[in-house]
mmCIF file of C-alpha atoms in Angstrom:
data_model
loop_
_atom_site.group_PDB
_atom_site.id
_atom_site.type_symbol
_atom_site.label_atom_id
_atom_site.label_comp_id
_atom_site.label_asym_id
_atom_site.label_seq_id
_atom_site.Cartn_x
_atom_site.Cartn_y
_atom_site.Cartn_z
ATOM 1 C CA MET A 1 0.000 0.000 0.000
ATOM 2 C CA THR A 2 1.237 3.462 -0.881
ATOM 3 C CA VAL A 3 1.015 5.722 2.168
ATOM 4 C CA ARG A 4 0.402 9.432 1.805
ATOM 5 C CA LEU A 5 0.796 11.710 4.788
ATOM 6 C CA THR A 6 -0.255 15.344 4.821
ATOM 7 C CA LEU A 7 1.312 17.061 7.831
ATOM 8 C CA TYR A 8 -0.187 20.219 9.299
ATOM 9 C CA ALA A 9 1.778 22.217 11.875
ATOM 10 C CA THR A 10 -0.404 23.839 14.538
ATOM 11 C CA ALA A 11 1.659 27.004 15.019
ATOM 12 C CA GLY A 12 3.867 29.342 13.046
ATOM 13 C CA ARG A 13 7.357 30.744 13.371
ATOM 14 C CA ALA A 14 8.622 31.225 16.926
ATOM 15 C CA THR A 15 9.044 34.780 18.244
ATOM 16 C CA ARG A 16 10.185 36.284 21.538
ATOM 17 C CA ASN A 17 6.578 36.098 22.721
ATOM 18 C CA THR A 18 6.160 32.419 21.883
ATOM 19 C CA VAL A 19 5.408 30.329 24.973
ATOM 20 C CA LEU A 20 7.171 26.957 24.932
ATOM 21 C CA GLY A 21 5.082 23.875 25.585
ATOM 22 C CA ASP A 22 1.411 23.165 25.166
ATOM 23 C CA GLY A 23 -1.015 26.041 24.954
ATOM 24 C CA PRO A 24 -4.096 27.395 23.187
ATOM 25 C CA LEU A 25 -4.237 27.629 19.435
ATOM 26 C CA ASP A 26 -3.804 31.079 17.936
ATOM 27 C CA PRO A 27 -7.124 31.741 16.114
ATOM 28 C CA GLY A 28 -5.219 33.617 13.428
ATOM 29 C CA ASP A 29 -3.286 30.477 12.484
ATOM 30 C CA ILE A 30 -6.333 28.417 11.562
ATOM 31 C CA GLY A 31 -7.801 30.717 8.896
ATOM 32 C CA GLY A 32 -7.368 29.745 5.280
ATOM 33 C CA ALA A 33 -6.507 26.098 5.871
ATOM 34 C CA VAL A 34 -7.465 23.899 2.915
ATOM 35 C CA LEU A 35 -7.888 20.202 3.636
ATOM 36 C CA PRO A 36 -6.758 17.612 1.090
ATOM 37 C CA PRO A 37 -8.672 14.338 0.601
ATOM 38 C CA TYR A 38 -7.965 11.958 3.497
ATOM 39 C CA GLU A 39 -9.010 8.581 4.862
ATOM 40 C CA ALA A 40 -7.866 9.002 8.449
ATOM 41 C CA VAL A 41 -6.900 11.822 10.829
ATOM 42 C CA ILE A 42 -4.106 11.465 13.377
ATOM 43 C CA ARG A 43 -3.108 14.248 15.742
ATOM 44 C CA GLY A 44 -0.554 14.888 18.402
ATOM 45 C CA PRO A 45 -1.846 14.592 21.990
ATOM 46 C CA SER A 46 -1.451 18.301 22.831
ATOM 47 C CA THR A 47 -4.285 20.721 23.583
ATOM 48 C CA ARG A 48 -3.253 22.790 20.574
ATOM 49 C CA CYS A 49 -3.537 19.796 18.234
ATOM 50 C CA ALA A 50 -6.984 18.961 19.634
ATOM 51 C CA GLN A 51 -8.097 22.570 19.148
ATOM 52 C CA ALA A 52 -6.777 22.590 15.574
ATOM 53 C CA ALA A 53 -8.712 19.399 14.819
ATOM 54 C CA ALA A 54 -11.850 20.942 16.311
ATOM 55 C CA ALA A 55 -11.408 24.176 14.355
ATOM 56 C CA LEU A 56 -11.068 22.135 11.166
ATOM 57 C CA GLY A 57 -14.192 20.148 11.997
ATOM 58 C CA LEU A 58 -12.187 16.970 12.559
ATOM 59 C CA GLU A 59 -12.361 16.584 16.339
ATOM 60 C CA ALA A 60 -14.719 13.596 16.291
ATOM 61 C CA GLU A 61 -12.681 11.589 13.786
ATOM 62 C CA SER A 62 -9.148 12.492 14.867
ATOM 63 C CA VAL A 63 -7.100 9.927 16.794
ATOM 64 C CA PRO A 64 -4.404 11.149 19.241
ATOM 65 C CA GLU A 65 -1.020 9.489 18.728
ATOM 66 C CA PRO A 66 1.324 9.536 21.770
ATOM 67 C CA ALA A 67 4.377 8.988 19.547
ATOM 68 C CA LEU A 68 3.724 12.412 17.996
ATOM 69 C CA ARG A 69 3.881 14.331 21.276
ATOM 70 C CA ASP A 70 5.726 17.649 21.216
ATOM 71 C CA LEU A 71 9.365 18.129 22.137
ATOM 72 C CA ASP A 72 9.810 18.157 25.916
ATOM 73 C CA HIS A 73 10.914 21.668 26.917
ATOM 74 C CA GLY A 74 11.752 20.701 30.496
ATOM 75 C CA THR A 75 11.896 23.648 32.905
ATOM 76 C CA TRP A 76 11.472 26.032 29.975
ATOM 77 C CA ARG A 77 7.893 24.844 29.558
ATOM 78 C CA GLY A 78 5.416 27.681 30.023
ATOM 79 C CA ARG A 79 8.039 30.422 29.567
ATOM 80 C CA THR A 80 8.432 32.732 26.583
ATOM 81 C CA ILE A 81 11.454 32.550 24.309
ATOM 82 C CA GLY A 82 12.187 36.178 25.201
ATOM 83 C CA ASP A 83 12.245 35.377 28.916
ATOM 84 C CA ILE A 84 14.598 32.445 28.362
ATOM 85 C CA ALA A 85 16.821 34.572 26.093
ATOM 86 C CA ASP A 86 17.191 37.122 28.889
ATOM 87 C CA ALA A 87 17.776 34.554 31.648
ATOM 88 C CA ASP A 88 19.842 31.930 29.804
ATOM 89 C CA PRO A 89 21.068 33.326 26.462
ATOM 90 C CA TYR A 90 23.848 30.754 26.082
ATOM 91 C CA GLY A 91 21.532 27.841 26.804
ATOM 92 C CA LEU A 92 18.949 29.074 24.310
ATOM 93 C CA SER A 93 21.588 29.719 21.654
ATOM 94 C CA ALA A 94 22.996 26.210 22.137
ATOM 95 C CA TRP A 95 19.515 24.712 21.817
ATOM 96 C CA PHE A 96 18.978 26.461 18.471
ATOM 97 C CA THR A 97 22.383 25.441 17.074
ATOM 98 C CA ASP A 98 23.349 22.114 18.677
ATOM 99 C CA PRO A 99 20.926 19.193 18.121
ATOM 100 C CA ASP A 100 22.301 17.520 21.263
ATOM 101 C CA ALA A 101 21.645 20.511 23.538
ATOM 102 C CA THR A 102 18.657 20.128 25.853
ATOM 103 C CA PRO A 103 16.493 22.513 27.839
ATOM 104 C CA PRO A 104 17.095 21.795 31.548
ATOM 105 C CA GLY A 105 15.297 18.528 32.250
ATOM 106 C CA GLY A 106 14.009 18.367 28.678
ATOM 107 C CA GLU A 107 14.648 16.700 25.341
ATOM 108 C CA SER A 108 17.131 17.480 22.572
ATOM 109 C CA VAL A 109 16.286 17.881 18.904
ATOM 110 C CA ARG A 110 18.200 14.701 18.107
ATOM 111 C CA GLN A 111 16.241 12.776 20.731
ATOM 112 C CA LEU A 112 12.975 14.021 19.206
ATOM 113 C CA CYS A 113 14.077 12.920 15.732
ATOM 114 C CA ARG A 114 15.032 9.472 17.014
ATOM 115 C CA ARG A 115 11.788 9.172 18.980
ATOM 116 C CA THR A 116 9.565 9.894 15.967
ATOM 117 C CA LEU A 117 11.530 7.744 13.509
ATOM 118 C CA PRO A 118 10.008 4.374 14.588
ATOM 119 C CA TRP A 119 6.508 5.762 14.026
ATOM 120 C CA LEU A 120 7.413 6.820 10.495
ATOM 121 C CA ARG A 121 9.201 3.528 9.808
ATOM 122 C CA GLY A 122 6.217 1.588 11.122
ATOM 123 C CA LEU A 123 3.942 2.871 8.364
ATOM 124 C CA PRO A 124 3.479 0.560 5.354
ATOM 125 C CA SER A 125 5.906 1.678 2.643
ATOM 126 C CA ALA A 126 5.706 -0.998 -0.066
ATOM 127 C CA PRO A 127 2.979 -0.387 -2.678
ATOM 128 C CA ARG A 128 0.806 -3.370 -3.633
ATOM 129 C CA SER A 129 -0.505 -3.719 -7.139
ATOM 130 C CA GLY A 130 -4.080 -2.424 -7.318
ATOM 131 C CA ALA A 131 -4.137 -1.281 -3.655
ATOM 132 C CA PRO A 132 -5.680 2.145 -2.994
ATOM 133 C CA ASP A 133 -3.649 4.947 -1.469
ATOM 134 C CA ALA A 134 -4.025 5.346 2.301
ATOM 135 C CA HIS A 135 -4.048 9.114 2.718
ATOM 136 C CA THR A 136 -3.689 10.229 6.323
ATOM 137 C CA LEU A 137 -3.964 13.778 7.616
ATOM 138 C CA VAL A 138 -1.559 14.411 10.520
ATOM 139 C CA ILE A 139 -2.015 17.423 12.802
ATOM 140 C CA ALA A 140 1.122 17.941 14.868
ATOM 141 C CA GLU A 141 3.268 20.514 16.612
ATOM 142 C CA PRO A 142 5.850 22.259 14.378
ATOM 143 C CA ALA A 143 8.765 20.492 16.111
ATOM 144 C CA VAL A 144 7.225 17.104 15.354
ATOM 145 C CA VAL A 145 6.655 18.047 11.702
ATOM 146 C CA ARG A 146 10.308 19.125 11.458
ATOM 147 C CA ALA A 147 11.469 15.869 13.043
ATOM 148 C CA LEU A 148 9.409 13.793 10.606
ATOM 149 C CA LEU A 149 10.872 15.773 7.706
ATOM 150 C CA VAL A 150 14.424 15.275 8.999
ATOM 151 C CA ASN A 151 13.761 11.530 9.046
ATOM 152 C CA ALA A 152 11.968 11.332 5.700
ATOM 153 C CA MET A 153 14.567 13.504 3.946
ATOM 154 C CA SER A 154 17.494 11.676 5.602
ATOM 155 C CA VAL A 155 19.176 14.961 6.470
ATOM 156 C CA PRO A 156 21.282 15.640 9.590
ATOM 157 C CA ALA A 157 19.495 16.797 12.731
ATOM 158 C CA THR A 158 21.375 20.099 12.346
ATOM 159 C CA ALA A 159 18.888 20.906 9.546
ATOM 160 C CA PHE A 160 15.988 20.851 12.031
ATOM 161 C CA TRP A 161 15.733 24.603 12.712
ATOM 162 C CA HIS A 162 16.372 25.432 9.042
ATOM 163 C CA LEU A 163 13.121 23.759 7.979
ATOM 164 C CA ASP A 164 10.546 26.538 7.748
ATOM 165 C CA VAL A 165 7.155 25.142 8.780
ATOM 166 C CA PRO A 166 4.508 27.906 8.683
ATOM 167 C CA ALA A 167 1.302 27.448 10.643
ATOM 168 C CA LEU A 168 -1.014 24.971 8.894
ATOM 169 C CA SER A 169 1.322 24.625 5.954
ATOM 170 C CA ALA A 170 0.729 21.373 4.110
ATOM 171 C CA VAL A 171 3.697 19.004 3.977
ATOM 172 C CA SER A 172 2.858 15.933 1.917
ATOM 173 C CA LEU A 173 4.912 12.728 2.118
ATOM 174 C CA THR A 174 4.278 9.812 -0.241
ATOM 175 C CA SER A 175 5.930 6.438 0.285
ATOM 176 C CA ARG A 176 7.821 4.709 -2.487
ATOM 177 C CA ASP A 177 9.844 1.486 -2.648
ATOM 178 C CA ASP A 178 13.066 3.458 -2.102
ATOM 179 C CA GLY A 179 11.809 6.021 0.425
ATOM 180 C CA TRP A 180 9.609 9.097 0.551
ATOM 181 C CA VAL A 181 8.685 11.817 -1.915
ATOM 182 C CA TRP A 182 7.673 15.102 -0.339
ATOM 183 C CA ASP A 183 5.843 18.257 -1.376
ATOM 184 C CA VAL A 184 5.956 21.230 0.981
ATOM 185 C CA GLU A 185 3.226 23.802 0.567
ATOM 186 C CA SER A 186 2.418 27.003 2.421
ATOM 187 C CA ARG A 187 -1.303 27.829 2.340
ATOM 188 C CA GLY A 188 -1.601 25.812 -0.852
ATOM 189 C CA ALA A 189 1.381 27.329 -2.736
ATOM 190 C CA PRO A 190 4.103 24.742 -3.444
ATOM 191 C CA VAL A 191 7.561 25.892 -2.338
ATOM 192 C CA VAL A 192 9.604 22.668 -2.329
ATOM 193 C CA ARG A 193 9.421 19.482 -4.323
ATOM 194 C CA SER A 194 12.097 16.856 -3.955
ATOM 195 C CA ARG A 195 12.844 13.226 -3.279
ATOM 196 C CA ARG A 196 15.364 11.295 -1.236
ATOM 197 C CA PRO A 197 15.529 7.656 -0.187
ATOM 198 C CA VAL A 198 15.052 6.753 3.463
ATOM 199 C CA ASP A 199 16.790 3.822 5.112
ATOM 200 C CA THR A 200 14.265 1.262 6.361
ATOM 201 C CA SER A 201 16.828 -1.293 7.518
ATOM 202 C CA GLY A 202 16.774 -0.163 11.146
ATOM 203 C CA SER A 203 20.039 1.781 11.070
ATOM 204 C CA ARG A 204 20.222 5.442 12.049
ATOM 205 C CA VAL A 205 18.930 7.852 9.398
ATOM 206 C CA GLY A 206 20.324 11.342 9.120
ATOM 207 C CA ILE A 207 20.418 11.878 12.869
#
C-alpha cells in the first residue's frame, strides 16, 4: 500500500513572545486552511492539536497518537522565548544550534528525531498492485513536523531549525519502494518538491 501523509503544523514561526510547551491555538493560524482528501486523521496529543482538529471540523474523527507528542521543553515549559533569552542566552543559543543541547530537564532535537523515527518507519511503505492509497492527515506541533521531515529527507538533525514550517502549511509525504517523496506547501502554494531515499533497515537515518 502506498502511504500518503499530509502534515499540518499547529503554530507558526517562533518569536520572543512564543510560549514553549502546550497552549491554546492562535485563532489567526487556523484561517485559510485547505484540507486535502484523506481517509484518516491522526493528531498529536497536545491541547493545541486537539483545538486545531476541532477548528477544522475533525475533532470527532481524529485519533491522538502519543508517539507524535511535542518536544519536551523541560523547565522552559510555560516560559516565553524572550524570557529564556534574557535569563539563559547561552543555553537558548545552544539549543537552536546544537541538536544535542537540551532545555534543563528536557529533550534534545536529536532525541525528538530518534523518537519519531520508529513511528514513520512503522507505516506501510511498499505499494501493492491495485491497492488504494491510504491518505492520512496528521495534525502535529511544528517540532514534530520538522522531526518527521528530517527523518523522511534523511538529512542531519542540524537541519531541524532550518526547515521553515509555517502554521497549517501542508507538507505531503508519499511512500515509495526506495523512500519518501515530499511536497511542501504554504497555504496551498508549493515551495519545495524533492525526493530522497530513506533507510528502512533499522540503522540510524540522518540523525
